[in-house]
CSV table of C-alpha atoms in Angstrom, one decimal:
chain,number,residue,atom,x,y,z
A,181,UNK,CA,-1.9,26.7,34.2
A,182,UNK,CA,-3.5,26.2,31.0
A,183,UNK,CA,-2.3,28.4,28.4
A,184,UNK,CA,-4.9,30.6,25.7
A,185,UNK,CA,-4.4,29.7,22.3
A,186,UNK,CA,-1.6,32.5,21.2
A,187,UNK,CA,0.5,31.4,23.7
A,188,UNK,CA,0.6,28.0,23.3
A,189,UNK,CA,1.5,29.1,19.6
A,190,UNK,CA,4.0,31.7,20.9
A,191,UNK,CA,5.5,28.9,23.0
A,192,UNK,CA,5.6,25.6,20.7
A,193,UNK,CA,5.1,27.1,17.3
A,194,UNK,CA,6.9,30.3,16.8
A,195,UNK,CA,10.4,30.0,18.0
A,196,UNK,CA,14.0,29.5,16.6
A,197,UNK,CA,13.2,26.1,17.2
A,198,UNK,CA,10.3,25.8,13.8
A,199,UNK,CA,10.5,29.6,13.1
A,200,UNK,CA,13.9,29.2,12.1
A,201,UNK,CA,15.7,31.6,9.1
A,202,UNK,CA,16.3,30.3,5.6
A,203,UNK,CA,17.0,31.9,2.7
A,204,UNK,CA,13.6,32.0,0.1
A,205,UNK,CA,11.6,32.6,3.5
A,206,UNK,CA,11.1,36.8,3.8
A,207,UNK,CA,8.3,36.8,6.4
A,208,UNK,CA,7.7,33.0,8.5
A,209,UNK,CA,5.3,32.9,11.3
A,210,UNK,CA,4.1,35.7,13.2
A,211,UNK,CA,1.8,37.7,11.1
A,212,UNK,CA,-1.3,37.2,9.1
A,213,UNK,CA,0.5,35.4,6.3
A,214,UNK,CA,3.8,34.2,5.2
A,215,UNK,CA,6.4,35.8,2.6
A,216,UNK,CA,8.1,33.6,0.6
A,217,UNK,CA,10.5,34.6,-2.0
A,218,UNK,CA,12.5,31.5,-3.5
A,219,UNK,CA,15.1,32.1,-6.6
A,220,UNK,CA,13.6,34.2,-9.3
A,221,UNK,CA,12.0,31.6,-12.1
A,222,UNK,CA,11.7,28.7,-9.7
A,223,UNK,CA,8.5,26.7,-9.7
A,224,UNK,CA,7.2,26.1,-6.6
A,225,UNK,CA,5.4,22.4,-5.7
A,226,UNK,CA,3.0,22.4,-2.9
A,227,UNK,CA,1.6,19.3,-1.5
A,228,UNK,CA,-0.9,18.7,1.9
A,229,UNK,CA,-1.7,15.5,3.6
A,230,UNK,CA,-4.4,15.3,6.9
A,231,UNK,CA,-3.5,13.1,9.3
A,232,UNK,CA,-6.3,11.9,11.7
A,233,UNK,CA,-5.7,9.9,15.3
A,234,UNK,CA,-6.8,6.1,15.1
A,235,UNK,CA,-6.7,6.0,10.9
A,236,UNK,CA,-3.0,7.9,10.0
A,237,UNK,CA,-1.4,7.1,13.8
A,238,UNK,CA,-2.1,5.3,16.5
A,239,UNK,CA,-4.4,6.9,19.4
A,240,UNK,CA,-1.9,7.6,22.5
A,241,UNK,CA,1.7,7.4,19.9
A,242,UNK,CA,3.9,9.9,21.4
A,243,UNK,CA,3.5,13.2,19.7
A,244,UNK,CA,7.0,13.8,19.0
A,245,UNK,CA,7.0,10.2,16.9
A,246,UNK,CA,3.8,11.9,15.7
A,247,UNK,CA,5.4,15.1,14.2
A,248,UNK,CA,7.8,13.7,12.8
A,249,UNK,CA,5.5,10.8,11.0
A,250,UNK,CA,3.6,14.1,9.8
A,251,UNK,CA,6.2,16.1,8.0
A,252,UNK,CA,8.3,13.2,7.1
A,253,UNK,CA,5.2,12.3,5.1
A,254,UNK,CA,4.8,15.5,3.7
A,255,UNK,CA,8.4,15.9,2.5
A,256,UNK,CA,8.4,12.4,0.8
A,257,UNK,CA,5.9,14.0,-1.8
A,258,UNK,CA,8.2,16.7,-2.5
A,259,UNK,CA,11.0,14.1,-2.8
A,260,UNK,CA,8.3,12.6,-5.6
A,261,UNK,CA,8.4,16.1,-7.1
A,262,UNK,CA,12.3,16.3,-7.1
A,263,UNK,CA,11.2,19.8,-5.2
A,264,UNK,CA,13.8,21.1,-3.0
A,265,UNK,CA,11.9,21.6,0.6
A,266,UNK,CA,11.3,25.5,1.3
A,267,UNK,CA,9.0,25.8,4.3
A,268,UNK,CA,5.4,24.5,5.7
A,269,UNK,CA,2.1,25.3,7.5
A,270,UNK,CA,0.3,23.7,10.1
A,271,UNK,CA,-2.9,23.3,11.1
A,272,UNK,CA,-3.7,21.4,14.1
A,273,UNK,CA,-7.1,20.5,16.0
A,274,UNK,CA,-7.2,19.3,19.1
A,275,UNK,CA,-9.3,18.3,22.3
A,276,UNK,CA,-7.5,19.8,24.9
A,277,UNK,CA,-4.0,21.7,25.3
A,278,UNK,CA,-1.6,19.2,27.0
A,279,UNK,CA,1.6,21.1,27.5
A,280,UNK,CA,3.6,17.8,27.8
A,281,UNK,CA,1.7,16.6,24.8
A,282,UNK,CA,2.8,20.4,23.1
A,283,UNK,CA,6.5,20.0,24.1
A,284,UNK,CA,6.8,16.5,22.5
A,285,UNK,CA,4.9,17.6,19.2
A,286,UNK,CA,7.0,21.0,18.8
A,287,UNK,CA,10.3,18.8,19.1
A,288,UNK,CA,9.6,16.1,16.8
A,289,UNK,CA,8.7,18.6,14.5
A,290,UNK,CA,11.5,20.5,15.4
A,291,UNK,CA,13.8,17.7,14.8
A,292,UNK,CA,12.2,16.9,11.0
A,293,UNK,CA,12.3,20.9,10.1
A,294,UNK,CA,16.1,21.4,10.5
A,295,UNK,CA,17.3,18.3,9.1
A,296,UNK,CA,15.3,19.2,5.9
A,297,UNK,CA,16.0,23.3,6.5
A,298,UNK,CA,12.3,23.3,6.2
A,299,UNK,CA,10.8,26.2,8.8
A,300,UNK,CA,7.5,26.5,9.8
A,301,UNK,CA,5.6,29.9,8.6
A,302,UNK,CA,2.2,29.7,9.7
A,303,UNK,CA,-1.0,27.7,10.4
A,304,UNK,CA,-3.6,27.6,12.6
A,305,UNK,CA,-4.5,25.7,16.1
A,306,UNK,CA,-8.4,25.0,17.2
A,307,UNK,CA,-10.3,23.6,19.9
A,308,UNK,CA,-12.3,19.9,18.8
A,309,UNK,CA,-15.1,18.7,21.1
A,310,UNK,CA,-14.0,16.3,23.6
A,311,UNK,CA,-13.6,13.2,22.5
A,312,UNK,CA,-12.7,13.3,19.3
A,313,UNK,CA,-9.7,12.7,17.5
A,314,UNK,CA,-6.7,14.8,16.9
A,315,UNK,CA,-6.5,16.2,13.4
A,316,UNK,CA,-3.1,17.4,11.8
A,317,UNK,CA,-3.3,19.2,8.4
A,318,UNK,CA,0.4,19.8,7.1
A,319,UNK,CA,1.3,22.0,3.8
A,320,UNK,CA,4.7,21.6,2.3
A,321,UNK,CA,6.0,24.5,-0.2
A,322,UNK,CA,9.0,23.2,-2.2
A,323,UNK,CA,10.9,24.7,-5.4
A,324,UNK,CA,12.9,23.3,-8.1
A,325,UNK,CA,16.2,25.0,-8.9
A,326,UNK,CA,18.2,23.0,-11.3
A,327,UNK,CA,15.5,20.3,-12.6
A,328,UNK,CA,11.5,20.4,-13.7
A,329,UNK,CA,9.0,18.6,-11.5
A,330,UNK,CA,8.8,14.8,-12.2
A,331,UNK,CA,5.8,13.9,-12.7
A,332,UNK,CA,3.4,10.5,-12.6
A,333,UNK,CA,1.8,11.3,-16.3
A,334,UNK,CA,5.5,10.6,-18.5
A,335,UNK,CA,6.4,7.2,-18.4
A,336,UNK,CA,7.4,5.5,-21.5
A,337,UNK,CA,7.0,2.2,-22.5
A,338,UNK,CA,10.4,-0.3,-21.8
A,339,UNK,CA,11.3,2.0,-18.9
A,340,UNK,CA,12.0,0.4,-16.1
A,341,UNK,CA,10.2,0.5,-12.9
A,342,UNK,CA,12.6,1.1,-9.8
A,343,UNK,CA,12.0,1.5,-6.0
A,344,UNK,CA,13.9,2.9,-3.1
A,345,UNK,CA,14.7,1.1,0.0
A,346,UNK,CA,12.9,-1.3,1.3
A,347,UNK,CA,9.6,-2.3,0.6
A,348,UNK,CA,6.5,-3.7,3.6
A,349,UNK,CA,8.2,-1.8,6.4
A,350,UNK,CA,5.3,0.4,7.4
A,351,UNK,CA,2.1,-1.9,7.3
A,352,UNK,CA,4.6,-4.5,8.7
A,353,UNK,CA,5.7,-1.9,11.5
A,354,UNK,CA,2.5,-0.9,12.2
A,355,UNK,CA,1.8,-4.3,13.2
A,356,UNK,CA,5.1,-4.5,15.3
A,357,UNK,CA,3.1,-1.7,17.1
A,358,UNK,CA,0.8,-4.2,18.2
A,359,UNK,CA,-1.7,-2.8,15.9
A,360,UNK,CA,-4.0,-3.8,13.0
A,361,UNK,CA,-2.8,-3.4,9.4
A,362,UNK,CA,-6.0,-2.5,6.7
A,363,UNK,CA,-4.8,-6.1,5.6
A,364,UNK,CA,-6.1,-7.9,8.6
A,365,UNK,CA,-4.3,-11.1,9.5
A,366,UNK,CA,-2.4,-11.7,6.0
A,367,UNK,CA,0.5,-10.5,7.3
A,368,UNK,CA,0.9,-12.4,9.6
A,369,UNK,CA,3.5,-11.1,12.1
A,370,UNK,CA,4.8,-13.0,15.1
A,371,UNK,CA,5.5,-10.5,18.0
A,372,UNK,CA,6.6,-12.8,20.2
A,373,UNK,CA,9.5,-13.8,17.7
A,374,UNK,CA,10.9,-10.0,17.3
A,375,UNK,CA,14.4,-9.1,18.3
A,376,UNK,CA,14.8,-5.7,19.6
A,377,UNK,CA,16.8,-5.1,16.9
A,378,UNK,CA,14.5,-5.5,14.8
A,379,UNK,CA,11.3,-4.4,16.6
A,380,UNK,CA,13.3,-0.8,16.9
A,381,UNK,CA,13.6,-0.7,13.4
A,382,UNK,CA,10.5,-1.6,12.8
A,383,UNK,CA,9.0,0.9,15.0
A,384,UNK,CA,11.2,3.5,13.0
A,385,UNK,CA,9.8,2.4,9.5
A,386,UNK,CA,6.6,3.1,10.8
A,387,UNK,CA,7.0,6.3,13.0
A,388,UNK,CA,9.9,8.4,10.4
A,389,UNK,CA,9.8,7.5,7.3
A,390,UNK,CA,13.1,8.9,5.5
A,391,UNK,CA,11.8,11.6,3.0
A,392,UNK,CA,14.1,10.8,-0.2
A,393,UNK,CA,15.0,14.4,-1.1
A,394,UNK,CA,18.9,14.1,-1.8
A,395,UNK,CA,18.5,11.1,-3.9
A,396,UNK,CA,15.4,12.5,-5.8
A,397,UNK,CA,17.6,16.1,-6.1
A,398,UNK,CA,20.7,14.0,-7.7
A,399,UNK,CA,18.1,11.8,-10.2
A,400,UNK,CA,15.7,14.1,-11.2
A,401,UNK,CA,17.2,14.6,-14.4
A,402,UNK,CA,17.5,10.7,-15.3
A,403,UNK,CA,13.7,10.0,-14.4
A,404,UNK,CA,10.7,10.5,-16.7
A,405,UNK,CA,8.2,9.5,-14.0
A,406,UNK,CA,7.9,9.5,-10.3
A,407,UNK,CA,5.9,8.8,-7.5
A,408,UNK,CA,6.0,8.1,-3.6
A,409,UNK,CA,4.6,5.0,-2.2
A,410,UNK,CA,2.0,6.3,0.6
A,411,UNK,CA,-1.0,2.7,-0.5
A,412,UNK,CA,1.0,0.7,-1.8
A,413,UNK,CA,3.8,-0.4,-5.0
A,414,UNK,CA,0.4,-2.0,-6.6
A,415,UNK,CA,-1.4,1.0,-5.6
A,416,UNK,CA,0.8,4.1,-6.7
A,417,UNK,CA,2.3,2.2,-9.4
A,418,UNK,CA,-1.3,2.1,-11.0
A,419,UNK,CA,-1.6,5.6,-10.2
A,420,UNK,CA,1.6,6.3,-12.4
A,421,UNK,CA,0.0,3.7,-15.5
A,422,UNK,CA,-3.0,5.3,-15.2
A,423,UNK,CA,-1.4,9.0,-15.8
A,424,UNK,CA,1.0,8.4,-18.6
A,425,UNK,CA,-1.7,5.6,-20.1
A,426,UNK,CA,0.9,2.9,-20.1
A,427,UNK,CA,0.9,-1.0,-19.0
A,428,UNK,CA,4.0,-2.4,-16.4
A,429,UNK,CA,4.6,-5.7,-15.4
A,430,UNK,CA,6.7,-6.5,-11.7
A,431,UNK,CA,8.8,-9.4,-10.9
A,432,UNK,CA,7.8,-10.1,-7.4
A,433,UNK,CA,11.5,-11.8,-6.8
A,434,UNK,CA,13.0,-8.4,-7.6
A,435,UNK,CA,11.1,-6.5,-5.0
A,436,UNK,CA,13.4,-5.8,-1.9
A,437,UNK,CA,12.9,-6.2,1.7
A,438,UNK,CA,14.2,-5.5,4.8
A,439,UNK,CA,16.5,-7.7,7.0
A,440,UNK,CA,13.7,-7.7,9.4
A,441,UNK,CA,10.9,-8.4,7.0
A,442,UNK,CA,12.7,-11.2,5.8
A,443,UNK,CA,13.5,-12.5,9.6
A,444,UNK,CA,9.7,-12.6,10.6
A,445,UNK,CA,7.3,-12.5,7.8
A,446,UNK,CA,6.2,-14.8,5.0
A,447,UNK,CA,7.1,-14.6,1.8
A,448,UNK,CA,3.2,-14.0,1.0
A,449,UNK,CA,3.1,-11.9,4.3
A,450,UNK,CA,5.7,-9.7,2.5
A,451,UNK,CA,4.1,-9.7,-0.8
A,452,UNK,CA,1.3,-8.0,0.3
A,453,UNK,CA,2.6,-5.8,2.7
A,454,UNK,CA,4.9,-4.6,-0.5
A,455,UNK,CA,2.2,-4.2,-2.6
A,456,UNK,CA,-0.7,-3.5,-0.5
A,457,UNK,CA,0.4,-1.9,2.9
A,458,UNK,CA,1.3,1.2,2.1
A,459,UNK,CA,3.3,3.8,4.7
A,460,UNK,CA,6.7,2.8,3.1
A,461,UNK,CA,7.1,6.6,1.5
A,462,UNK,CA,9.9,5.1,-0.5
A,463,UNK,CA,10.4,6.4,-4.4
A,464,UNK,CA,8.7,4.3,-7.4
A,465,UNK,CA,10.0,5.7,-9.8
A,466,UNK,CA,10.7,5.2,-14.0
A,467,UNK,CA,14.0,5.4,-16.0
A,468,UNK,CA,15.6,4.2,-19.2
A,469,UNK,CA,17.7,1.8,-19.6
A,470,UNK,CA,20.6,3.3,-20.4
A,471,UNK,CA,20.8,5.5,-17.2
A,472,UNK,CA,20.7,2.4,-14.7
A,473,UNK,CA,24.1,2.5,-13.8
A,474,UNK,CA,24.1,6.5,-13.7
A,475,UNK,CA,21.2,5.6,-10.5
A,476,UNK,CA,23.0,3.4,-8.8
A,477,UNK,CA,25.9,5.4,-8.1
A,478,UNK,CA,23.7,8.2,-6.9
A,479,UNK,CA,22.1,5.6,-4.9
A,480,UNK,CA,25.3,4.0,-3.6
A,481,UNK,CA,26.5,7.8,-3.0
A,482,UNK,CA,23.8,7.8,-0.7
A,483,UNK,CA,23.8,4.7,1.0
A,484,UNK,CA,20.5,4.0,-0.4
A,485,UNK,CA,19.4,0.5,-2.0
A,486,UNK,CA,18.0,0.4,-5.3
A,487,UNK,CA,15.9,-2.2,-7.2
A,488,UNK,CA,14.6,-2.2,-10.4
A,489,UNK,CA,11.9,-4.2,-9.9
A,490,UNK,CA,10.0,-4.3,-13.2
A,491,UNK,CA,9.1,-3.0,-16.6
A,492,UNK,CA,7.0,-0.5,-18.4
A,493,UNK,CA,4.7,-1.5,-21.5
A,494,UNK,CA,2.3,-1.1,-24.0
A,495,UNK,CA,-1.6,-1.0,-22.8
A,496,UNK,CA,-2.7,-0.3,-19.3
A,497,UNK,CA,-2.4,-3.3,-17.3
A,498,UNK,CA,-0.4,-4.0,-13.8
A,499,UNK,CA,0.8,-7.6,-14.1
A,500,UNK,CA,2.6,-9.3,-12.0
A,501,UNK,CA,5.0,-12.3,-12.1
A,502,UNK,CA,6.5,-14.9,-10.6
A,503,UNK,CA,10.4,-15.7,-11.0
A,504,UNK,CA,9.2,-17.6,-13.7
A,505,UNK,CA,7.5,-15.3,-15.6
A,506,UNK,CA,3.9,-16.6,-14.5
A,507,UNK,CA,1.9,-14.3,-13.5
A,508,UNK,CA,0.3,-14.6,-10.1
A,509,UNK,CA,-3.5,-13.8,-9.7
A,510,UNK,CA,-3.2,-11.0,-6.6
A,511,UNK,CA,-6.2,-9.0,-5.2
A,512,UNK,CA,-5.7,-5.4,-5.6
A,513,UNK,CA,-6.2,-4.2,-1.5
A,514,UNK,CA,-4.3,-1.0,-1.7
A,515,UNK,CA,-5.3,1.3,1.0
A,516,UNK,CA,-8.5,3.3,0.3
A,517,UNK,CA,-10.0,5.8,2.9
A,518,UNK,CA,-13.8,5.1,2.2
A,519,UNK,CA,-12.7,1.2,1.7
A,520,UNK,CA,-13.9,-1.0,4.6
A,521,UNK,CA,-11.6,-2.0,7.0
A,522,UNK,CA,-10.7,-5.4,7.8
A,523,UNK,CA,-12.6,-5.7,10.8
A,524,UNK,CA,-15.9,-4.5,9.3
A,525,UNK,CA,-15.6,-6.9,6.4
């Protein structure tokens, strides 16, 4: 039997299973709006991304991988805050009401809320013609308790430019998936050749990105700017340049990559899947020198790699070089939403 709308909310939505208590959170989901009450003085960061079927996941990905792609996406710009996650909204259209499809969605969502102690407190669900793609629209309210938002707009020139992680691992997933990066062929990944080792972890890169909130927490205080990496290093780096009116230059050597990237994709192939692909939602972030050390401890406290990959300078330019220090003529093709995809080019 096909359930009315409030049901379906009353049975997926608002339950100990999203609905969950936290401190900060007076009044979640139920009523006609949310309460939230973090520590007195506290700013509060907000941040939404919409997520559309066939552009931000695949068409038929299961919905709990889904959810979890959705919030973990979410989070990873309050980890570019250095907010401390407090709660979230949903907004979901859809074609039809699938009660398996429901059940998935609720637990992956689930599973993402009480890692990060990040409750759902409202939203709304509608009905889309038939046909058309699901639509998932995801607020994230988070606060800062012991540290000011980091920002894009502060760098300083002879910072240094330092990622998270690993870099390639979404657009390079995404093509694990058997599916087409905005890059077209220049990745160049051979499916045949993928262990299952590595195709799993590939399919996680893509599917739950890891939100870097304890690490972002822990170095809020030794960064002056920040940013996740949703298009691109070339992309979001420029974003951060273009804020704080500063130059950079990367060594392309010093970017890092996974064991699997390294096990099945070209060194060009990785290149631009680094700097073009997008989906890695690791940190770019900017420091000074002096506090290098001071992040990687944190990082090694957290079993998290940490590169710093390049430099901030004068002017406004993104240059990057070889190992040599030549730099190497690369088109810009971070991801753009109005941009033409490969296979309309």
């Amino acid at each position: 039997m096909s359930l009315s709308e409030f049901d379906t909310i009353s049975q997926y939505f608002n339950s100990a299973r999203l609905g969950f208590r936290r401190s900060g959170v007076s009044l979640g989901i139920g009523d006609d709006g949310a309460v939230i009450d973090p520590p007195q003085g506290a700013p509060i960061s907000m941040s939404m991304d919409l997520l559309v079927e066939g552009v931000h996941f695949p068409v038929k990905a299961e919905s709990r991988h889904i959810a979890s792609r959705a919030l973990a996406v979410n989070l990873s710009d309050l980890s570019a805050m250095t907010a401390r996650p407090l709660c979230f909204t949903l907004g979901l259209s859809l074609p039809n009401l699938d009660n398996d499809w429901l059940e998935g969605f609720s637990e992956g969502l689930s599973s993402m809320a009480k890692r990060f102690d990040c409750p759902l407190v409202g939203g709304d669900l509608t009905r889309s013609p038939a046909g058309t793609p699901i639509v998932i629209a995801i607020q994230v309210h988070g606060y800062h308790l012991d540290n000011a938002p980091v920002l894009r707009s502060t760098a300083q020139t002879g910072d240094g430019v330092f990622v998270t992680g690993s870099l390639g691992d979404g657009a390079i997933g995404l093509c694990s998936l058997g599916l087409e990066s905005h890059l077209g062929s220049s990745i160049a990944l051979d499916l045949a050749a993928l262990s299952e080792e590595h195709r799993s972890y590939l399919s996680r890169a893509y599917y739950a990105p890891e939100p870097r909130i304890d690490f972002a927490l822990a170095a809020a205080s030794l960064m002056t700017a920040c940013i996740d990496i949703s298009d691109g290093l070339a992309g979001d780096l420029g974003h951060i340049l273009t804020s704080s009116g500063v130059g950079a230059t990367v060594n392309s050597t010093l970017i890092p990559y996974s064991l699997a990237a390294l096990a099945h994709v070209s060194l060009e192939g990785r290149l631009q899947a680094a700097l073009y692909g997008g989906d890695d939602y690791e940190l770019c972030f900017t420091a000074p020198a002096h506090v290098a050390e001071q992040l990687y401890r944190i990082a090694a406290s957290e079993n998290l790699g940490l590169q710093r990959s390049g430099e901030i300078t004068l002017g406004s330019e993104l240059r990057l070089l070889n190992g040599s220090g030549i730099e190497i003529l690369s088109q810009n093709q971070a991801y753009q939403h109005f941009a033409p995809r490969a296979s309309e080019q």
